[in-house]
mmCIF file with all atom_site columns, C-alpha atoms in Angstrom:
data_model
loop_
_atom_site.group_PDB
_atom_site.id
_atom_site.type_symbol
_atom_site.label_atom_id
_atom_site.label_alt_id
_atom_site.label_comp_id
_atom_site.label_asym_id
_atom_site.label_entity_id
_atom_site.label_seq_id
_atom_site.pdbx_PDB_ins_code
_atom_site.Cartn_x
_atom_site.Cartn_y
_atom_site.Cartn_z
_atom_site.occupancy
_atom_site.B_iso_or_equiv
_atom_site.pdbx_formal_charge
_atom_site.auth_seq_id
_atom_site.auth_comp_id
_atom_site.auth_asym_id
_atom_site.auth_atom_id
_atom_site.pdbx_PDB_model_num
ATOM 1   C CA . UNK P 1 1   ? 33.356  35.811 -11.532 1.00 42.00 ? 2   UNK P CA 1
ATOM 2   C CA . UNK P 1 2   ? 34.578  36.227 -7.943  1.00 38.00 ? 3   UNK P CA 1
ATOM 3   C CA . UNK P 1 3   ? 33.263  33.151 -5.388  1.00 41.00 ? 4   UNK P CA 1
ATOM 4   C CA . UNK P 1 4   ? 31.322  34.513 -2.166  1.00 39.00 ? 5   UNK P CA 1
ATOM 5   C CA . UNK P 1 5   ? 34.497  34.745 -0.167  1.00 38.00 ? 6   UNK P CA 1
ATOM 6   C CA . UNK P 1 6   ? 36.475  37.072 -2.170  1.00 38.00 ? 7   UNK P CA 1
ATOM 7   C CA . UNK P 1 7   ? 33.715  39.374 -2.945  1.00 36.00 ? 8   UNK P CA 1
ATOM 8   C CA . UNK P 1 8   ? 33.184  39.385 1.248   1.00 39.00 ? 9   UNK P CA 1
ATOM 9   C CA . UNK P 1 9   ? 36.859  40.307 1.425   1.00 43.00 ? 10  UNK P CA 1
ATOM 10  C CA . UNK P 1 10  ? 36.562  43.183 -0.934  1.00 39.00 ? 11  UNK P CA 1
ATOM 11  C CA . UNK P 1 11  ? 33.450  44.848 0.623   1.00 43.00 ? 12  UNK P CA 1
ATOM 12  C CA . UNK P 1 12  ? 35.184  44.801 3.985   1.00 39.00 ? 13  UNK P CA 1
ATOM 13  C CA . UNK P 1 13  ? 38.269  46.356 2.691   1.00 41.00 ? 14  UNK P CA 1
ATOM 14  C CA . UNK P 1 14  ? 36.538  49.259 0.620   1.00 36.00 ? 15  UNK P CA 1
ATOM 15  C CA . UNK P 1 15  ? 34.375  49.560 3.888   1.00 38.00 ? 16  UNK P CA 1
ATOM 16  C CA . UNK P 1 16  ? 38.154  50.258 5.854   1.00 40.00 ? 17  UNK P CA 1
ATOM 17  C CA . UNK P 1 17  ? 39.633  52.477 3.169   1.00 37.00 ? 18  UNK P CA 1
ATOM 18  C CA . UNK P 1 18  ? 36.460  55.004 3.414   1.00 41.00 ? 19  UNK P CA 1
ATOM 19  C CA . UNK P 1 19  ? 36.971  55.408 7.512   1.00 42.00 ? 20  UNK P CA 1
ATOM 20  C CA . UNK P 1 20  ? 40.199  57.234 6.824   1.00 44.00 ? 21  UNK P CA 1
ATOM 21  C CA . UNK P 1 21  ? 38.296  60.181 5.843   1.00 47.00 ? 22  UNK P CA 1
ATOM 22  C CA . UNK P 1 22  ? 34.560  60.036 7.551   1.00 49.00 ? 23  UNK P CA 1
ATOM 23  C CA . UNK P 1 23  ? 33.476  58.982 10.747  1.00 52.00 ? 24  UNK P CA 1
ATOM 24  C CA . UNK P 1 24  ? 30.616  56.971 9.013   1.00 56.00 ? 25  UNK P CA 1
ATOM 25  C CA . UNK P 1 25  ? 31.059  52.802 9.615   1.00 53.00 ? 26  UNK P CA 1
ATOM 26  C CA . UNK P 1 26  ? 29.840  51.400 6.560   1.00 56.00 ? 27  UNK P CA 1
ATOM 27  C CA . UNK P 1 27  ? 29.118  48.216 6.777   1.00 59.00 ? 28  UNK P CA 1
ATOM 28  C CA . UNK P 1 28  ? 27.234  45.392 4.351   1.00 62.00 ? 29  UNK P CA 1
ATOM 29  C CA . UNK P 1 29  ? 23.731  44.418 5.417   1.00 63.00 ? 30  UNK P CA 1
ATOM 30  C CA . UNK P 1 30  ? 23.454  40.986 6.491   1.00 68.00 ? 31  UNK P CA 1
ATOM 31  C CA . UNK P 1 31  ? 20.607  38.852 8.255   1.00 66.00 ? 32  UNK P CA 1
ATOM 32  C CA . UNK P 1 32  ? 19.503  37.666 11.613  1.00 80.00 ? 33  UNK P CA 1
ATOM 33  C CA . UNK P 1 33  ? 17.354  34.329 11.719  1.00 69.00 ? 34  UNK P CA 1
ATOM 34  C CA . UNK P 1 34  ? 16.397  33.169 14.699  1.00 81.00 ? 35  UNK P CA 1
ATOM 35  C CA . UNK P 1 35  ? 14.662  29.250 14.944  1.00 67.00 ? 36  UNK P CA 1
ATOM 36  C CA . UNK P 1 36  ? 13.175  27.660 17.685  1.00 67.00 ? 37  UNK P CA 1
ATOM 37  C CA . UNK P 1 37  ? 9.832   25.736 19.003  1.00 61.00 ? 38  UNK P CA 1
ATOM 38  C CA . UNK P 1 38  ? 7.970   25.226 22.149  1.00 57.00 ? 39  UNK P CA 1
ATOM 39  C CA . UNK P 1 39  ? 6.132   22.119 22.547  1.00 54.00 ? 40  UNK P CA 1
ATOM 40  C CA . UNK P 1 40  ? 3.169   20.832 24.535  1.00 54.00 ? 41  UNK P CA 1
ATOM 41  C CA . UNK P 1 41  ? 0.427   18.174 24.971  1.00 53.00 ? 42  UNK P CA 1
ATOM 42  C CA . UNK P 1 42  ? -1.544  17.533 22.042  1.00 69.00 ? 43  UNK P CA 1
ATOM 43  C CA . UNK P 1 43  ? -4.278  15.580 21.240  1.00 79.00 ? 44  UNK P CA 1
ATOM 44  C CA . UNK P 1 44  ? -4.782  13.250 18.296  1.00 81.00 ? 45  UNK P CA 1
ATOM 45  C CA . UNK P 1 45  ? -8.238  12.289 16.319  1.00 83.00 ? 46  UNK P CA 1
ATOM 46  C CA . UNK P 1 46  ? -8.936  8.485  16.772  1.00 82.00 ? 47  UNK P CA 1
ATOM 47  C CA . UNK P 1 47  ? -11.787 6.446  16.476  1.00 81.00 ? 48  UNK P CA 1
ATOM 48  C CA . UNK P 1 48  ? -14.596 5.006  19.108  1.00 76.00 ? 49  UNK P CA 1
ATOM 49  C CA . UNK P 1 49  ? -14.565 6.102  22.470  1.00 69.00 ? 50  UNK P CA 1
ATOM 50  C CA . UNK P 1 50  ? -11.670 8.822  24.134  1.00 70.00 ? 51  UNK P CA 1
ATOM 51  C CA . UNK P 1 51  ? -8.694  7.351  24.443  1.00 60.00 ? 52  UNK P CA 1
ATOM 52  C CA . UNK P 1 52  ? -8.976  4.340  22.206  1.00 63.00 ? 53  UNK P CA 1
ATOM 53  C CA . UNK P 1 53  ? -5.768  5.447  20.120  1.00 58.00 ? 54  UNK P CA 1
ATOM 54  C CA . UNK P 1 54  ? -5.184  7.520  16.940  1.00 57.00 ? 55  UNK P CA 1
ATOM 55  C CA . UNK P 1 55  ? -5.923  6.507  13.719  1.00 59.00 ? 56  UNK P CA 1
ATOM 56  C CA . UNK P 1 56  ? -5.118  8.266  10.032  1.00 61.00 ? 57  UNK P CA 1
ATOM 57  C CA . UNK P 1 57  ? -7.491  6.942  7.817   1.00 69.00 ? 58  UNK P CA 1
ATOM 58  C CA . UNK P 1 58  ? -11.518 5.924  8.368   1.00 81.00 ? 59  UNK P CA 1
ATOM 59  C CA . UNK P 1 59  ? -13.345 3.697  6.679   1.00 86.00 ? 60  UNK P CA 1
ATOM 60  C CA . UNK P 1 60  ? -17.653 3.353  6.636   1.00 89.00 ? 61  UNK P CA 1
ATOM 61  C CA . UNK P 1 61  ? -18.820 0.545  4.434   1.00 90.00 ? 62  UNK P CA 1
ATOM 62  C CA . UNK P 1 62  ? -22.109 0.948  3.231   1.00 92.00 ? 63  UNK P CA 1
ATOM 63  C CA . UNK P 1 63  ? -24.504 -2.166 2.806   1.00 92.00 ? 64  UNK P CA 1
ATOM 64  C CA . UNK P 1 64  ? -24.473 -3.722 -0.624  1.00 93.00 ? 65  UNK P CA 1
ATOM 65  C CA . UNK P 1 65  ? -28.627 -2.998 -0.926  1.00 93.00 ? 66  UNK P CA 1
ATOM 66  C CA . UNK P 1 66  ? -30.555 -4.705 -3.538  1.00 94.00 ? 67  UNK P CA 1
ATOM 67  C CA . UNK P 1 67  ? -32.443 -2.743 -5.786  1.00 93.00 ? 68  UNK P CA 1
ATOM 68  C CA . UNK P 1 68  ? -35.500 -4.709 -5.360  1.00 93.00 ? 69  UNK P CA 1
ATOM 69  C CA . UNK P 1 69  ? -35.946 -3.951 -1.584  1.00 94.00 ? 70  UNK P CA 1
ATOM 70  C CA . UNK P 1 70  ? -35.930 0.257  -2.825  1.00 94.00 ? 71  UNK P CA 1
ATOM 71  C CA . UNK P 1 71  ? -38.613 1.696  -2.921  1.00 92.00 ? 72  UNK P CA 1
ATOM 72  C CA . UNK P 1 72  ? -39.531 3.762  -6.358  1.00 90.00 ? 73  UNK P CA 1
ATOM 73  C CA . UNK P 1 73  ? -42.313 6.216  -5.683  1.00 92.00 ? 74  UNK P CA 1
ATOM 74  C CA . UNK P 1 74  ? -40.149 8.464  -3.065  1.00 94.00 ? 75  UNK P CA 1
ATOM 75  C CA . UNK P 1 75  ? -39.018 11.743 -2.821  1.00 96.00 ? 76  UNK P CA 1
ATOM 76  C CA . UNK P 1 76  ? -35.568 12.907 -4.350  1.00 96.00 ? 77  UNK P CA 1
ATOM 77  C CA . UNK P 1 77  ? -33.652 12.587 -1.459  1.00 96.00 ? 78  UNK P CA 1
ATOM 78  C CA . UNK P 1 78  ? -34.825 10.360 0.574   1.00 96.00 ? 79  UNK P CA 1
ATOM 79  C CA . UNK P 1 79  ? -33.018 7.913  2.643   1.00 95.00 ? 80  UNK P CA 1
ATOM 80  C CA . UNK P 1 80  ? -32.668 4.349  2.611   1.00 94.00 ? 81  UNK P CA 1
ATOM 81  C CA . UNK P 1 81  ? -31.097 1.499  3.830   1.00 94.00 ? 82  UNK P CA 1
ATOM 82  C CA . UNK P 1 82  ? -29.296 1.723  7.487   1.00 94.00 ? 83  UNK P CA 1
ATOM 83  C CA . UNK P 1 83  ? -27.626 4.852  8.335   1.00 94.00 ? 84  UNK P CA 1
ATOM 84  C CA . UNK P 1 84  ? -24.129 3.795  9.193   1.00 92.00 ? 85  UNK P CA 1
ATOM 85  C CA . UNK P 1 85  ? -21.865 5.696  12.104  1.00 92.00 ? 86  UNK P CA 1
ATOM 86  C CA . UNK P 1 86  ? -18.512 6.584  12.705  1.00 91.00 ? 87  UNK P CA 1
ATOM 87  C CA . UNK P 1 87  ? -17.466 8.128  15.981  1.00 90.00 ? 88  UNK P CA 1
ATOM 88  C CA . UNK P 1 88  ? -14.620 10.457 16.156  1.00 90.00 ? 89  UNK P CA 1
ATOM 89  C CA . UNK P 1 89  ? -12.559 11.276 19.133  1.00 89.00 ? 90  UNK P CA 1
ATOM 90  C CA . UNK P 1 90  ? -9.888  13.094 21.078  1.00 87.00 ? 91  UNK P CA 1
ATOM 91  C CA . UNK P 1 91  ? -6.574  11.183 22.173  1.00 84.00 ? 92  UNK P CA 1
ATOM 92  C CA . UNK P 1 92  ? -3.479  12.097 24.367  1.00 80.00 ? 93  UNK P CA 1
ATOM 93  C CA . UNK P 1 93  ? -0.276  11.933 22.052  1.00 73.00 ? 94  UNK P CA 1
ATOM 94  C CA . UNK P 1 94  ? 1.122   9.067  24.578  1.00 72.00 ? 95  UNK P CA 1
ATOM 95  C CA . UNK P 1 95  ? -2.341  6.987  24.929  1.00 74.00 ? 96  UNK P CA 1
ATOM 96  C CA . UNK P 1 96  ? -5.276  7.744  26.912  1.00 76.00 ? 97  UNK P CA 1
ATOM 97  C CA . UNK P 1 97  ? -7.928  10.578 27.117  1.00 76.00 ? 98  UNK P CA 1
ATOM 98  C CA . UNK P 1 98  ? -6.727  13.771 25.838  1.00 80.00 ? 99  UNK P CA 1
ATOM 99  C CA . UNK P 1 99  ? -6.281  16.346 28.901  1.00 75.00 ? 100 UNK P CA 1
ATOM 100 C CA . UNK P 1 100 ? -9.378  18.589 29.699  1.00 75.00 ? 101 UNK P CA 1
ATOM 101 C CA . UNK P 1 101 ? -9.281  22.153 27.816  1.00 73.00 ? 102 UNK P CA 1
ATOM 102 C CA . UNK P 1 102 ? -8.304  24.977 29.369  1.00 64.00 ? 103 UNK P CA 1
ATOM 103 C CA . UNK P 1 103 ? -10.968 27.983 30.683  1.00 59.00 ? 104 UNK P CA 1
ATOM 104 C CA . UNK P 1 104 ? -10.506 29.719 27.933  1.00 58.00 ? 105 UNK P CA 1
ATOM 105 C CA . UNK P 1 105 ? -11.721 27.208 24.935  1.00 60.00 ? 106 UNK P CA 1
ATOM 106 C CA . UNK P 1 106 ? -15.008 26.001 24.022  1.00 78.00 ? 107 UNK P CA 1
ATOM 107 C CA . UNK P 1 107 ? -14.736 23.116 22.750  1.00 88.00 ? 108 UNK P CA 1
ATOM 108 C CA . UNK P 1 108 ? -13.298 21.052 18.958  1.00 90.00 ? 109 UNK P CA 1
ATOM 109 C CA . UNK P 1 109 ? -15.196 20.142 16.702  1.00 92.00 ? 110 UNK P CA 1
ATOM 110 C CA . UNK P 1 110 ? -14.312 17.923 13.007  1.00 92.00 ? 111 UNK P CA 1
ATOM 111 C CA . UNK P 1 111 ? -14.345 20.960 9.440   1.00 92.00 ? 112 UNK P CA 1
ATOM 112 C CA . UNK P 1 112 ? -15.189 18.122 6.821   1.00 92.00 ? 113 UNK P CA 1
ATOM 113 C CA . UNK P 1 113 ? -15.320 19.026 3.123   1.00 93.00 ? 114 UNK P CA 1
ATOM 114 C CA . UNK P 1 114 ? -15.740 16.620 0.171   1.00 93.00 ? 115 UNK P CA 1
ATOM 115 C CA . UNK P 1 115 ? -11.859 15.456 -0.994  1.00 91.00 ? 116 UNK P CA 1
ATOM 116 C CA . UNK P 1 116 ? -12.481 16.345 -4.976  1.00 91.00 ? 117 UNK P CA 1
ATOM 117 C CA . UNK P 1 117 ? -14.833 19.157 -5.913  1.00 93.00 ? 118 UNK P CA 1
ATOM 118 C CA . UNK P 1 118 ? -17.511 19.107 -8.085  1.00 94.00 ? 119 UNK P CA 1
ATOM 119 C CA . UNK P 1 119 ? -19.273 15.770 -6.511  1.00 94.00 ? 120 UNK P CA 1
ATOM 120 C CA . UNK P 1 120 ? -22.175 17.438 -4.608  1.00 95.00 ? 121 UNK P CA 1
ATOM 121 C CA . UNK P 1 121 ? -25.763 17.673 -5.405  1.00 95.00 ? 122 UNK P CA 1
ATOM 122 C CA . UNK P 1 122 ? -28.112 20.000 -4.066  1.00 95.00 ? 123 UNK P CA 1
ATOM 123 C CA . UNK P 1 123 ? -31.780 18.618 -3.465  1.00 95.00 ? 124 UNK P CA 1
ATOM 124 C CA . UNK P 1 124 ? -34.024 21.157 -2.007  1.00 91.00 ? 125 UNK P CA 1
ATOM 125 C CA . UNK P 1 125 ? -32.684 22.619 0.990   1.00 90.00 ? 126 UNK P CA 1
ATOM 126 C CA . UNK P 1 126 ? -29.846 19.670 1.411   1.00 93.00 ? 127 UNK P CA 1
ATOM 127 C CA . UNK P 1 127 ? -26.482 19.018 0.134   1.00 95.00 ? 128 UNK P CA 1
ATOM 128 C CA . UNK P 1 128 ? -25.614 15.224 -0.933  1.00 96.00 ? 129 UNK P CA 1
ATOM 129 C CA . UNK P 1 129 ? -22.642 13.849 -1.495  1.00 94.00 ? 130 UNK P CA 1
ATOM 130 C CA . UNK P 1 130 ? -22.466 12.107 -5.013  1.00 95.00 ? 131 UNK P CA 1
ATOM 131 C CA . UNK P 1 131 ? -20.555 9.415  -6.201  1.00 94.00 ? 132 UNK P CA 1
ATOM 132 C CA . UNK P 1 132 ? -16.473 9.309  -7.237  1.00 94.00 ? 133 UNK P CA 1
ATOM 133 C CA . UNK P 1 133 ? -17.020 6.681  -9.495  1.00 93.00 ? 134 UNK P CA 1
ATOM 134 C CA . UNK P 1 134 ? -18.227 7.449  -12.259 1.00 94.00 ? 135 UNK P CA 1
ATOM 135 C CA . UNK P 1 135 ? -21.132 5.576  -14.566 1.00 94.00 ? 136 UNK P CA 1
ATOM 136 C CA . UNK P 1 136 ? -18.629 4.551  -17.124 1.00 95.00 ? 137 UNK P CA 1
ATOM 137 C CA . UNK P 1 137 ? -16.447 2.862  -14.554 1.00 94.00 ? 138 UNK P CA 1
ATOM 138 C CA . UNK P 1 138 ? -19.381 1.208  -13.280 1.00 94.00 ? 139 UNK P CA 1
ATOM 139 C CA . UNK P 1 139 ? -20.840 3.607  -10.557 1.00 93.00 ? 140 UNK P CA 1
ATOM 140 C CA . UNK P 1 140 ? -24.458 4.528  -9.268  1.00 95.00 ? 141 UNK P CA 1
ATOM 141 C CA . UNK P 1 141 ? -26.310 7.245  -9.191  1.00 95.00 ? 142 UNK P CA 1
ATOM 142 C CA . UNK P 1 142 ? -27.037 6.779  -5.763  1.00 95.00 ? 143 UNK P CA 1
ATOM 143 C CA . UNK P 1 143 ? -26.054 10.025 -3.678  1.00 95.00 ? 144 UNK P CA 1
ATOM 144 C CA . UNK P 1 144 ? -25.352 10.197 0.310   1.00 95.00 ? 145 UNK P CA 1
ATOM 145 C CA . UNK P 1 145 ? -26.672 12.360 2.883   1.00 96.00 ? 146 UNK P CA 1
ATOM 146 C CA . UNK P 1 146 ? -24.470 12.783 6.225   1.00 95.00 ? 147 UNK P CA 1
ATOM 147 C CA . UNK P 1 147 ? -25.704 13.913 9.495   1.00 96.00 ? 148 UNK P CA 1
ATOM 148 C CA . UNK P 1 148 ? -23.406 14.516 12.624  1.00 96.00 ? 149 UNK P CA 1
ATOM 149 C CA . UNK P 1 149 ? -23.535 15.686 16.081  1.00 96.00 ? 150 UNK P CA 1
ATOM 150 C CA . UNK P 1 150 ? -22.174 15.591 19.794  1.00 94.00 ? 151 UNK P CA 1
ATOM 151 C CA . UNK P 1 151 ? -22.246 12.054 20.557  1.00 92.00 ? 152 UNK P CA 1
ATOM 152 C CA . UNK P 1 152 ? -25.220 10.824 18.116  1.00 94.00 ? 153 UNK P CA 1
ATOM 153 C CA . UNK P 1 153 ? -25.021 12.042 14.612  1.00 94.00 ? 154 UNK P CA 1
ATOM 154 C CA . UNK P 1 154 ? -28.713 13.924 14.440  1.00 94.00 ? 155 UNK P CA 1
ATOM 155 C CA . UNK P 1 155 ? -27.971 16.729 12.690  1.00 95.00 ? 156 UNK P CA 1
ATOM 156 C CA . UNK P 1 156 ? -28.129 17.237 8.879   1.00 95.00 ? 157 UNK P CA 1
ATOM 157 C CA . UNK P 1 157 ? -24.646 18.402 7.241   1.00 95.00 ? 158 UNK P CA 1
ATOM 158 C CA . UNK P 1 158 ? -24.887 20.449 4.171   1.00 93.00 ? 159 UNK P CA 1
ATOM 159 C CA . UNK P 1 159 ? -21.379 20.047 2.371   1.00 92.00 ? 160 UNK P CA 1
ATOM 160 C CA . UNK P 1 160 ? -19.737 23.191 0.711   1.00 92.00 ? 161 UNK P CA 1
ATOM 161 C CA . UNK P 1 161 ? -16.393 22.072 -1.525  1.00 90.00 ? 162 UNK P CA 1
ATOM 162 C CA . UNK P 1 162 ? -13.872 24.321 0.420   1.00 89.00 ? 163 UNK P CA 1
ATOM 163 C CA . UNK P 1 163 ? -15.146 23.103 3.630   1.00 87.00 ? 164 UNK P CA 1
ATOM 164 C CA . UNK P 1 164 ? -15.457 26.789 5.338   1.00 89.00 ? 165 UNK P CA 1
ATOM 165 C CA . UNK P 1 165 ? -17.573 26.799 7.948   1.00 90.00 ? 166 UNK P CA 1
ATOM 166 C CA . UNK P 1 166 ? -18.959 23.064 7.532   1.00 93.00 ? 167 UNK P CA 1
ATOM 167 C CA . UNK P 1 167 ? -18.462 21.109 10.632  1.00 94.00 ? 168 UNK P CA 1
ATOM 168 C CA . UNK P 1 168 ? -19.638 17.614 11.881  1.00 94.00 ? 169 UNK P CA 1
ATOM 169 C CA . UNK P 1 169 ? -21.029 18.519 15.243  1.00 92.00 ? 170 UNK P CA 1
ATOM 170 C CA . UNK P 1 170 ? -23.911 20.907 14.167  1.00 91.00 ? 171 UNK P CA 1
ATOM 171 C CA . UNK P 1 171 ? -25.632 21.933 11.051  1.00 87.00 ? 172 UNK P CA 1
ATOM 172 C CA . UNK P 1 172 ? -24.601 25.813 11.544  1.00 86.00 ? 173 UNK P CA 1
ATOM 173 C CA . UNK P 1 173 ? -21.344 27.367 12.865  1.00 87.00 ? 174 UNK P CA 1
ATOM 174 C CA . UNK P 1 174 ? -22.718 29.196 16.029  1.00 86.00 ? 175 UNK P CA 1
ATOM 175 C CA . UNK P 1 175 ? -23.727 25.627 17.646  1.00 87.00 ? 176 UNK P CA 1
ATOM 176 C CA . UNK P 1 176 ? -20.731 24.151 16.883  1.00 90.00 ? 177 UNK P CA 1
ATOM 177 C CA . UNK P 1 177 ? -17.376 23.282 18.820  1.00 90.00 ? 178 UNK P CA 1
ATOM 178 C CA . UNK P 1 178 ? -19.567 22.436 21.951  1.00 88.00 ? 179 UNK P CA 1
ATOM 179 C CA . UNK P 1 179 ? -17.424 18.853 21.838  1.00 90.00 ? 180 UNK P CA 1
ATOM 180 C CA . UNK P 1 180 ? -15.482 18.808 25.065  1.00 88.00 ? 181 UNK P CA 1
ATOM 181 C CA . UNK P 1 181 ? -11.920 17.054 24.938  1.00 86.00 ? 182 UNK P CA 1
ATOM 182 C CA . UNK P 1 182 ? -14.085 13.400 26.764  1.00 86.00 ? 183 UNK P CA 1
ATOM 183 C CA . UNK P 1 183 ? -16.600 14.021 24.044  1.00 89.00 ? 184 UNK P CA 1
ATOM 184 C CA . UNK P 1 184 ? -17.095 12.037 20.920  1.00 91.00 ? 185 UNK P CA 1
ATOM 185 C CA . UNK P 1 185 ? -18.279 13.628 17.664  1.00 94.00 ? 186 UNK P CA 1
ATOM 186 C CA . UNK P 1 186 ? -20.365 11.433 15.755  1.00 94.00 ? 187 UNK P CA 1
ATOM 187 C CA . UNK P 1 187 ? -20.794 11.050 11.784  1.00 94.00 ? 188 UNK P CA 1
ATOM 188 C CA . UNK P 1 188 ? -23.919 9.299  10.176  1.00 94.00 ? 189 UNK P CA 1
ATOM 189 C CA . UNK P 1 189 ? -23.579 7.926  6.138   1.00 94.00 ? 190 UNK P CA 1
ATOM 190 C CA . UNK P 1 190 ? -26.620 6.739  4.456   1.00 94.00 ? 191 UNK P CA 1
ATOM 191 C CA . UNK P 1 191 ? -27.597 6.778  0.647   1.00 95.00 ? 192 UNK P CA 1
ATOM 192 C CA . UNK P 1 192 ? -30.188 8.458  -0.375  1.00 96.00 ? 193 UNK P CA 1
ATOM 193 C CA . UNK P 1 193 ? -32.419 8.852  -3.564  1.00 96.00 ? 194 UNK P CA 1
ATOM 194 C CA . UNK P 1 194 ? -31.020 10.579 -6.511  1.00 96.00 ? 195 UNK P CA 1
ATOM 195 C CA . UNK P 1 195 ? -34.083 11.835 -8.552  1.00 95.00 ? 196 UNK P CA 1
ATOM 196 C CA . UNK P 1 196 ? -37.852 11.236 -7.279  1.00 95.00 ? 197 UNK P CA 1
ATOM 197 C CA . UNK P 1 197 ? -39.748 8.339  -8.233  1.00 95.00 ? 198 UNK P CA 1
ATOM 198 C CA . UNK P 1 198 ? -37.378 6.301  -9.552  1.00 94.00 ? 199 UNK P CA 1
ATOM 199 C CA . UNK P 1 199 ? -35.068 3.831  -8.180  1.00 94.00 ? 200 UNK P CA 1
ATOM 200 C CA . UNK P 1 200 ? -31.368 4.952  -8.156  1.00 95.00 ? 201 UNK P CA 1
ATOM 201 C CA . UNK P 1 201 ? -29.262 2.649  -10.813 1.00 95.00 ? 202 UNK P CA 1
ATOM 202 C CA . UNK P 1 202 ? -26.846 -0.267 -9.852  1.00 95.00 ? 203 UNK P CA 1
ATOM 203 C CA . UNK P 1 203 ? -23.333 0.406  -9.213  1.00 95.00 ? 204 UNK P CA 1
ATOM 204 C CA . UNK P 1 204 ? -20.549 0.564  -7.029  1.00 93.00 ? 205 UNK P CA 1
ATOM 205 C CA . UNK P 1 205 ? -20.143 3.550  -4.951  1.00 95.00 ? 206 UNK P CA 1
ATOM 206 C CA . UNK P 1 206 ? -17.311 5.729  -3.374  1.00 93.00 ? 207 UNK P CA 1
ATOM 207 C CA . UNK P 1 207 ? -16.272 8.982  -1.852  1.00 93.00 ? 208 UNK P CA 1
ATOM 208 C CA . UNK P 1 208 ? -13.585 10.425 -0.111  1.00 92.00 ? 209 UNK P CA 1
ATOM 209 C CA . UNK P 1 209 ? -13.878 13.273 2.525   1.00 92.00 ? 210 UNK P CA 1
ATOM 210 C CA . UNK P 1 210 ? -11.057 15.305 4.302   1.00 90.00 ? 211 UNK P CA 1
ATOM 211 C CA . UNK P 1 211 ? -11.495 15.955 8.383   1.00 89.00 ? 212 UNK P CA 1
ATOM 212 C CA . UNK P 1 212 ? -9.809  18.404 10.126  1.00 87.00 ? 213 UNK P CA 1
ATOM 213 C CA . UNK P 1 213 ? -9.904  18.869 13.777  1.00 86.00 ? 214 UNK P CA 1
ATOM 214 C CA . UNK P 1 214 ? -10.176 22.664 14.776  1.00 85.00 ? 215 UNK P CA 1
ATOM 215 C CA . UNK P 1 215 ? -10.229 23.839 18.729  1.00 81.00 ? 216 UNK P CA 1
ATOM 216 C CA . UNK P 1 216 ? -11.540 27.314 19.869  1.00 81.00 ? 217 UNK P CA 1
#
């Protein structure tokens, strides 16, 4: 078989021979690929207030709650213990508060979607997030309910497993991105009740959620 080279020389000789009798230029067909970047200031997601520095991976602990301070006789659903927060926010690539956005953006705002589908639970009109440990390895039944928001997480999030259109800030997608670049976003974790009446079973519990930061 002929190597790359020869077969080049070949084609460019054939392609000479046919010019003696046509004033055609046949030629092969190669490529053109042209590389290159432009770069800017960027901003980076970190934790606590703008401009405290970027961080990859977030951690909220949840209280280890005794069953006997639960209450039984409650709705499916229904919070308890302490909500626990964790505040997201914008940094400069370099340190400090990320720059102000230009005229023509709104705002950013956190897309947040469950890191393993099939964990949610739907009770009435909310989404839960259930538990990645499962009963044999020792989980609960306990679920979570998250809330987020501009600043102080207030707003209930209902989870979808792709993420589309699920955002911390607000509960629906025309009230979100109102997060300007010196603006935390804040996320709220708390468990919640699995079934009514009844008290959710012992266990260990853990989930995992992917954030993305989006800017429009």
């Amino acid at each position: 078989m002929l190597n790359k080279h020869k077969l080049q020389r070949i084609a460019i000789a054939t392609s000479a021979l046919m010019a003696f009798g046509t004033t055609q230029l046949i030629a092969n067909a190669e490529t053109v690929t042209i590389t290159g970047a432009i770069t800017g200031p960027t901003c980076v997601l970190g934790q606590g207030t703008p401009g405290s520095g970027a961080i990859t991976n977030y951690t909220v602990a949840l209280n280890n709650v005794a069953l006997s301070t639960i209450t039984a006789n409650a709705s499916a659903g229904t919070p308890f213990d302490i909500k626990k927060t964790l505040d997201f926010s914008l940094n400069a690539a370099g340190g400090g508060v990320c720059q102000a956005f230009g005229t023509s953006a709104t705002g950013w705002d956190i897309a947040i979607a469950p890191a393993k589908s099939g964990f949610l639970k739907t009770i009435g009109t909310g989404t839960f997030l259930g538990n990645m440990i499962t009963a044999a390895d020792g989980g609960t039944n306990a679920v979570v309910k998250l809330t987020g928001g501009v600043t102080t997480a207030s707003n209930d999030i209902n989870l979808n497993d792709t993420g589309t259109d699920v955002f911390v800030s607000a509960p629906a997608l025309a009230n979100a991105f109102k997060a300007q670049a010196g603006s935390s976003i804040q996320l709220g974790v708390q468990f919640a009740q699995p079934v009514a009446n009844q008290k959710p079973n012992s266990g260990n519990y853990s989930s995992t959620l992917t954030v993305a930061v989006t800017y429009r």
